[in-house]
Each structure stands twice: as structure tokens, then as C-alpha cells.
Amino acid sequence: MEDCLFCKILSGKVSTKKIYEDDKVLAFGDINPQAPVHILVIPKKHIVNLNDVGEDDIVLLGHIQVVISKLARNNKLFDGYRVVNNCGVDGGQTVQHLHYHLLGGRVFGWPPG
Ligand code: 5GP
Ligand code: ZN
């Protein structure tokens, strides 16, 4: 996807601080961190958001959650953390490539803004 920022990060056209990578996903630091730990986890497959996932993506989506769990442990977020997926306009999604925010290192409020 030529115009997709996260596809450009995946192809190396846009540089970023890679934190974890395997054949299915990439994790990197958010450019505008909202917490001491703010990692974005994205599938290598271009999927716009959760409206575009199907049965074929079940293994990928499960894998992402396991990666997030490992990243939380690696970052010593033993007291907890927040995982966020912003979907669509109302969800506040600004980059149109499925991504999960792993936020930690501070206490979060509820409800979110
Ligand atoms: P969204 O608002 O779509 O849920 O999240 C998009 C996230 O991507 C935002 O937290 C934003 O700070 C981050 N972001 C936007 N552009 C870049 C970039 O060029 N590099 C990195 N590492 N993060 C970015
Ligand atoms: Zn993309």
C-alpha cells in the first residue's frame, strides 16, 4: 500500500525504532508517546482496521496478543498496562493500518476521553 505510513515503515521507507519483529508482526516505538512505554504493534499484512478482519486472520490476531503480552513482560509492566485499538473515525484512528497501542508505566483513567 503506497500511501500507508505503516507499510512505509514495514518497507523501510520511513525509519523507526524497531522493538520486535517476526514473520507476521512489527513492534516499534510511537513517535508521540502517551506513556513511559508506548509501543505500536502492527501486522505485516496491510489491514485497515478491525472492520476488515475475517476468519483468515484469527491466527494473526491471536499472535498479536501473545506478542503484546511478551512485550509487556520485557518492559517490566508487572503492575498492568493498557492495550488500545482505535478503529475508524469515532474510534480516533489516524493511521489506516491496523495497530495496537501498548501503553504502560503510569496509571490510566477510565473512561477514556
Ligand atoms: P491511532 O491514532 O491511529 O490509533 O494511532 C496512530 C499512532 O501512530 C499515533 O499514536 C501516532 O503518534 C503514531 N505515529 C504517527 N506517525 C508516526 C511515525 O511516523 N512513526 C511512529 N513511530 N509513530 C507514528
Ligand atoms: Zn499499510
PDB file of C-alpha atoms and ligand atoms in Angstrom:
ATOM      1  CA  MET A   1       0.000   0.000   0.000  1.00  0.00           C
ATOM      2  CA  GLU A   2       1.902   3.004  -1.335  1.00  0.00           C
ATOM      3  CA  ASP A   3       0.221   5.700   0.729  1.00  0.00           C
ATOM      4  CA  CYS A   4       0.145   3.832   4.008  1.00  0.00           C
ATOM      5  CA  LEU A   5       2.568   5.192   6.617  1.00  0.00           C
ATOM      6  CA  PHE A   6       2.909   1.885   8.458  1.00  0.00           C
ATOM      7  CA  CYS A   7       3.513  -0.010   5.199  1.00  0.00           C
ATOM      8  CA  LYS A   8       6.303   2.524   4.569  1.00  0.00           C
ATOM      9  CA  ILE A   9       7.715   1.719   8.000  1.00  0.00           C
ATOM     10  CA  LEU A  10       7.496  -2.003   7.147  1.00  0.00           C
ATOM     11  CA  SER A  11       9.343  -1.479   3.853  1.00  0.00           C
ATOM     12  CA  GLY A  12      11.987   0.739   5.482  1.00  0.00           C
ATOM     13  CA  LYS A  13      10.996   3.876   3.518  1.00  0.00           C
ATOM     14  CA  VAL A  14      10.184   5.554   6.843  1.00  0.00           C
ATOM     15  CA  SER A  15      12.616   4.848   9.658  1.00  0.00           C
ATOM     16  CA  THR A  16      11.543   3.932  13.153  1.00  0.00           C
ATOM     17  CA  LYS A  17      12.810   2.426  16.384  1.00  0.00           C
ATOM     18  CA  LYS A  18      12.099  -1.293  15.900  1.00  0.00           C
ATOM     19  CA  ILE A  19      11.418  -3.110  19.148  1.00  0.00           C
ATOM     20  CA  TYR A  20      10.332  -6.549  17.938  1.00  0.00           C
ATOM     21  CA  GLU A  21       9.895  -8.235  14.566  1.00  0.00           C
ATOM     22  CA  ASP A  22       8.922 -11.646  13.282  1.00  0.00           C
ATOM     23  CA  ASP A  23       7.391 -13.004  10.091  1.00  0.00           C
ATOM     24  CA  LYS A  24       3.899 -11.727  10.987  1.00  0.00           C
ATOM     25  CA  VAL A  25       4.288  -8.519  13.000  1.00  0.00           C
ATOM     26  CA  LEU A  26       6.448  -5.483  13.748  1.00  0.00           C
ATOM     27  CA  ALA A  27       6.543  -3.541  17.012  1.00  0.00           C
ATOM     28  CA  PHE A  28       8.053  -0.060  17.254  1.00  0.00           C
ATOM     29  CA  GLY A  29       8.008   2.969  19.498  1.00  0.00           C
ATOM     30  CA  ASP A  30       5.234   5.536  18.994  1.00  0.00           C
ATOM     31  CA  ILE A  31       6.618   8.836  17.686  1.00  0.00           C
ATOM     32  CA  ASN A  32       4.419  10.765  20.165  1.00  0.00           C
ATOM     33  CA  PRO A  33       4.423   8.632  23.311  1.00  0.00           C
ATOM     34  CA  GLN A  34       1.484   8.993  25.689  1.00  0.00           C
ATOM     35  CA  ALA A  35       3.107   6.985  28.480  1.00  0.00           C
ATOM     36  CA  PRO A  36       6.645   5.962  29.546  1.00  0.00           C
ATOM     37  CA  VAL A  37       6.108   2.795  27.466  1.00  0.00           C
ATOM     38  CA  HIS A  38       4.182   3.349  24.221  1.00  0.00           C
ATOM     39  CA  ILE A  39       4.706   0.642  21.641  1.00  0.00           C
ATOM     40  CA  LEU A  40       2.751   0.103  18.439  1.00  0.00           C
ATOM     41  CA  VAL A  41       2.243  -3.472  17.248  1.00  0.00           C
ATOM     42  CA  ILE A  42       1.201  -3.911  13.620  1.00  0.00           C
ATOM     43  CA  PRO A  43       0.599  -6.866  11.324  1.00  0.00           C
ATOM     44  CA  LYS A  44       2.874  -7.042   8.282  1.00  0.00           C
ATOM     45  CA  LYS A  45      -0.275  -7.671   6.246  1.00  0.00           C
ATOM     46  CA  HIS A  46      -1.996  -4.391   5.335  1.00  0.00           C
ATOM     47  CA  ILE A  47      -5.365  -4.447   7.100  1.00  0.00           C
ATOM     48  CA  VAL A  48      -7.113  -1.076   7.528  1.00  0.00           C
ATOM     49  CA  ASN A  49      -8.762  -1.826  10.855  1.00  0.00           C
ATOM     50  CA  LEU A  50     -10.881  -4.354  12.731  1.00  0.00           C
ATOM     51  CA  ASN A  51     -13.721  -3.813  10.259  1.00  0.00           C
ATOM     52  CA  ASP A  52     -11.554  -5.592   7.698  1.00  0.00           C
ATOM     53  CA  VAL A  53     -10.577  -8.724   9.596  1.00  0.00           C
ATOM     54  CA  GLY A  54     -12.088 -12.132   8.942  1.00  0.00           C
ATOM     55  CA  GLU A  55     -11.800 -15.759   9.904  1.00  0.00           C
ATOM     56  CA  ASP A  56      -8.493 -15.988   7.996  1.00  0.00           C
ATOM     57  CA  ASP A  57      -6.959 -13.505  10.419  1.00  0.00           C
ATOM     58  CA  ILE A  58      -7.712 -15.372  13.644  1.00  0.00           C
ATOM     59  CA  VAL A  59      -4.201 -16.805  13.998  1.00  0.00           C
ATOM     60  CA  LEU A  60      -2.619 -13.426  13.196  1.00  0.00           C
ATOM     61  CA  LEU A  61      -4.799 -11.583  15.713  1.00  0.00           C
ATOM     62  CA  GLY A  62      -4.078 -14.169  18.393  1.00  0.00           C
ATOM     63  CA  HIS A  63      -0.375 -13.886  17.634  1.00  0.00           C
ATOM     64  CA  ILE A  64      -0.504 -10.120  18.079  1.00  0.00           C
ATOM     65  CA  GLN A  65      -1.940 -10.556  21.569  1.00  0.00           C
ATOM     66  CA  VAL A  66       0.788 -13.010  22.533  1.00  0.00           C
ATOM     67  CA  VAL A  67       3.430 -10.572  21.223  1.00  0.00           C
ATOM     68  CA  ILE A  68       1.858  -7.764  23.258  1.00  0.00           C
ATOM     69  CA  SER A  69       1.964  -9.965  26.360  1.00  0.00           C
ATOM     70  CA  LYS A  70       5.672 -10.684  25.807  1.00  0.00           C
ATOM     71  CA  LEU A  71       6.440  -7.006  25.177  1.00  0.00           C
ATOM     72  CA  ALA A  72       4.671  -6.081  28.406  1.00  0.00           C
ATOM     73  CA  ARG A  73       6.792  -8.608  30.302  1.00  0.00           C
ATOM     74  CA  ASN A  74      10.000  -7.425  28.570  1.00  0.00           C
ATOM     75  CA  ASN A  75       9.168  -3.875  29.619  1.00  0.00           C
ATOM     76  CA  LYS A  76       8.532  -4.981  33.208  1.00  0.00           C
ATOM     77  CA  LEU A  77       4.903  -3.829  33.184  1.00  0.00           C
ATOM     78  CA  PHE A  78       4.131  -6.238  36.015  1.00  0.00           C
ATOM     79  CA  ASP A  79       1.538  -3.927  37.618  1.00  0.00           C
ATOM     80  CA  GLY A  80      -0.508  -3.725  34.443  1.00  0.00           C
ATOM     81  CA  TYR A  81      -0.812  -1.823  31.236  1.00  0.00           C
ATOM     82  CA  ARG A  82      -3.350  -0.772  28.638  1.00  0.00           C
ATOM     83  CA  VAL A  83      -3.837  -2.141  25.122  1.00  0.00           C
ATOM     84  CA  VAL A  84      -5.720   0.177  22.758  1.00  0.00           C
ATOM     85  CA  ASN A  85      -7.060  -0.280  19.269  1.00  0.00           C
ATOM     86  CA  ASN A  86      -8.602   2.837  17.752  1.00  0.00           C
ATOM     87  CA  CYS A  87     -10.980   1.855  14.956  1.00  0.00           C
ATOM     88  CA  GLY A  88     -12.416   4.279  12.422  1.00  0.00           C
ATOM     89  CA  VAL A  89     -13.371   7.930  12.747  1.00  0.00           C
ATOM     90  CA  ASP A  90     -15.315   7.633  16.001  1.00  0.00           C
ATOM     91  CA  GLY A  91     -12.560   5.481  17.487  1.00  0.00           C
ATOM     92  CA  GLY A  92      -9.962   8.170  16.750  1.00  0.00           C
ATOM     93  CA  GLN A  93      -7.935   6.114  14.255  1.00  0.00           C
ATOM     94  CA  THR A  94      -5.432   8.340  12.464  1.00  0.00           C
ATOM     95  CA  VAL A  95      -3.287   5.773  10.623  1.00  0.00           C
ATOM     96  CA  GLN A  96      -5.253   3.462   8.355  1.00  0.00           C
ATOM     97  CA  HIS A  97      -3.259   0.278   9.039  1.00  0.00           C
ATOM     98  CA  LEU A  98      -4.388  -1.961  11.909  1.00  0.00           C
ATOM     99  CA  HIS A  99      -2.322  -1.300  15.016  1.00  0.00           C
ATOM    100  CA  TYR A 100      -2.456  -1.876  18.742  1.00  0.00           C
ATOM    101  CA  HIS A 101      -1.046   0.556  21.272  1.00  0.00           C
ATOM    102  CA  LEU A 102       0.712  -0.986  24.270  1.00  0.00           C
ATOM    103  CA  LEU A 103       0.794   1.715  26.942  1.00  0.00           C
ATOM    104  CA  GLY A 104       2.393   1.334  30.330  1.00  0.00           C
ATOM    105  CA  GLY A 105       4.499   2.828  33.072  1.00  0.00           C
ATOM    106  CA  ARG A 106       1.768   5.007  34.518  1.00  0.00           C
ATOM    107  CA  VAL A 107      -1.778   4.622  35.847  1.00  0.00           C
ATOM    108  CA  PHE A 108      -4.570   5.160  33.314  1.00  0.00           C
ATOM    109  CA  GLY A 109      -8.006   6.588  33.931  1.00  0.00           C
ATOM    110  CA  TRP A 110     -11.367   5.224  32.862  1.00  0.00           C
ATOM    111  CA  PRO A 111     -13.464   6.061  30.899  1.00  0.00           C
ATOM    112  CA  PRO A 112     -11.060   7.123  28.143  1.00  0.00           C
ATOM    113  CA  GLY A 113     -11.558  10.516  26.534  1.00  0.00           C
TER     114      GLY A 113
HETATM  115  P1  5GP B   1      -4.062   5.981  16.010  1.00  0.00           P
HETATM  116  O1  5GP B   1      -4.386   7.403  16.360  1.00  0.00           O
HETATM  117  O2  5GP B   1      -4.349   5.715  14.538  1.00  0.00           O
HETATM  118  O3  5GP B   1      -4.675   4.958  16.905  1.00  0.00           O
HETATM  119  O4  5GP B   1      -2.527   5.804  16.248  1.00  0.00           O
HETATM  120  C1  5GP B   1      -1.546   6.181  15.338  1.00  0.00           C
HETATM  121  C2  5GP B   1      -0.286   6.366  16.124  1.00  0.00           C
HETATM  122  O5  5GP B   1       0.787   6.422  15.224  1.00  0.00           O
HETATM  123  C3  5GP B   1      -0.250   7.656  16.943  1.00  0.00           C
HETATM  124  O6  5GP B   1      -0.097   7.338  18.320  1.00  0.00           O
HETATM  125  C4  5GP B   1       0.955   8.405  16.380  1.00  0.00           C
HETATM  126  O7  5GP B   1       1.683   9.075  17.370  1.00  0.00           O
HETATM  127  C5  5GP B   1       1.753   7.306  15.719  1.00  0.00           C
HETATM  128  N1  5GP B   1       2.546   7.751  14.603  1.00  0.00           N
HETATM  129  C6  5GP B   1       2.154   8.605  13.609  1.00  0.00           C
HETATM  130  N2  5GP B   1       3.143   8.773  12.719  1.00  0.00           N
HETATM  131  C7  5GP B   1       4.186   8.017  13.170  1.00  0.00           C
HETATM  132  C8  5GP B   1       5.515   7.782  12.665  1.00  0.00           C
HETATM  133  O8  5GP B   1       5.937   8.300  11.622  1.00  0.00           O
HETATM  134  N3  5GP B   1       6.316   6.962  13.393  1.00  0.00           N
HETATM  135  C9  5GP B   1       5.887   6.374  14.547  1.00  0.00           C
HETATM  136  N4  5GP B   1       6.755   5.583  15.172  1.00  0.00           N
HETATM  137  N5  5GP B   1       4.647   6.568  15.035  1.00  0.00           N
HETATM  138  C10 5GP B   1       3.813   7.376  14.355  1.00  0.00           C
HETATM  139 ZN    ZN B   2      -0.415  -0.459   5.492  1.00  0.00          ZN
END
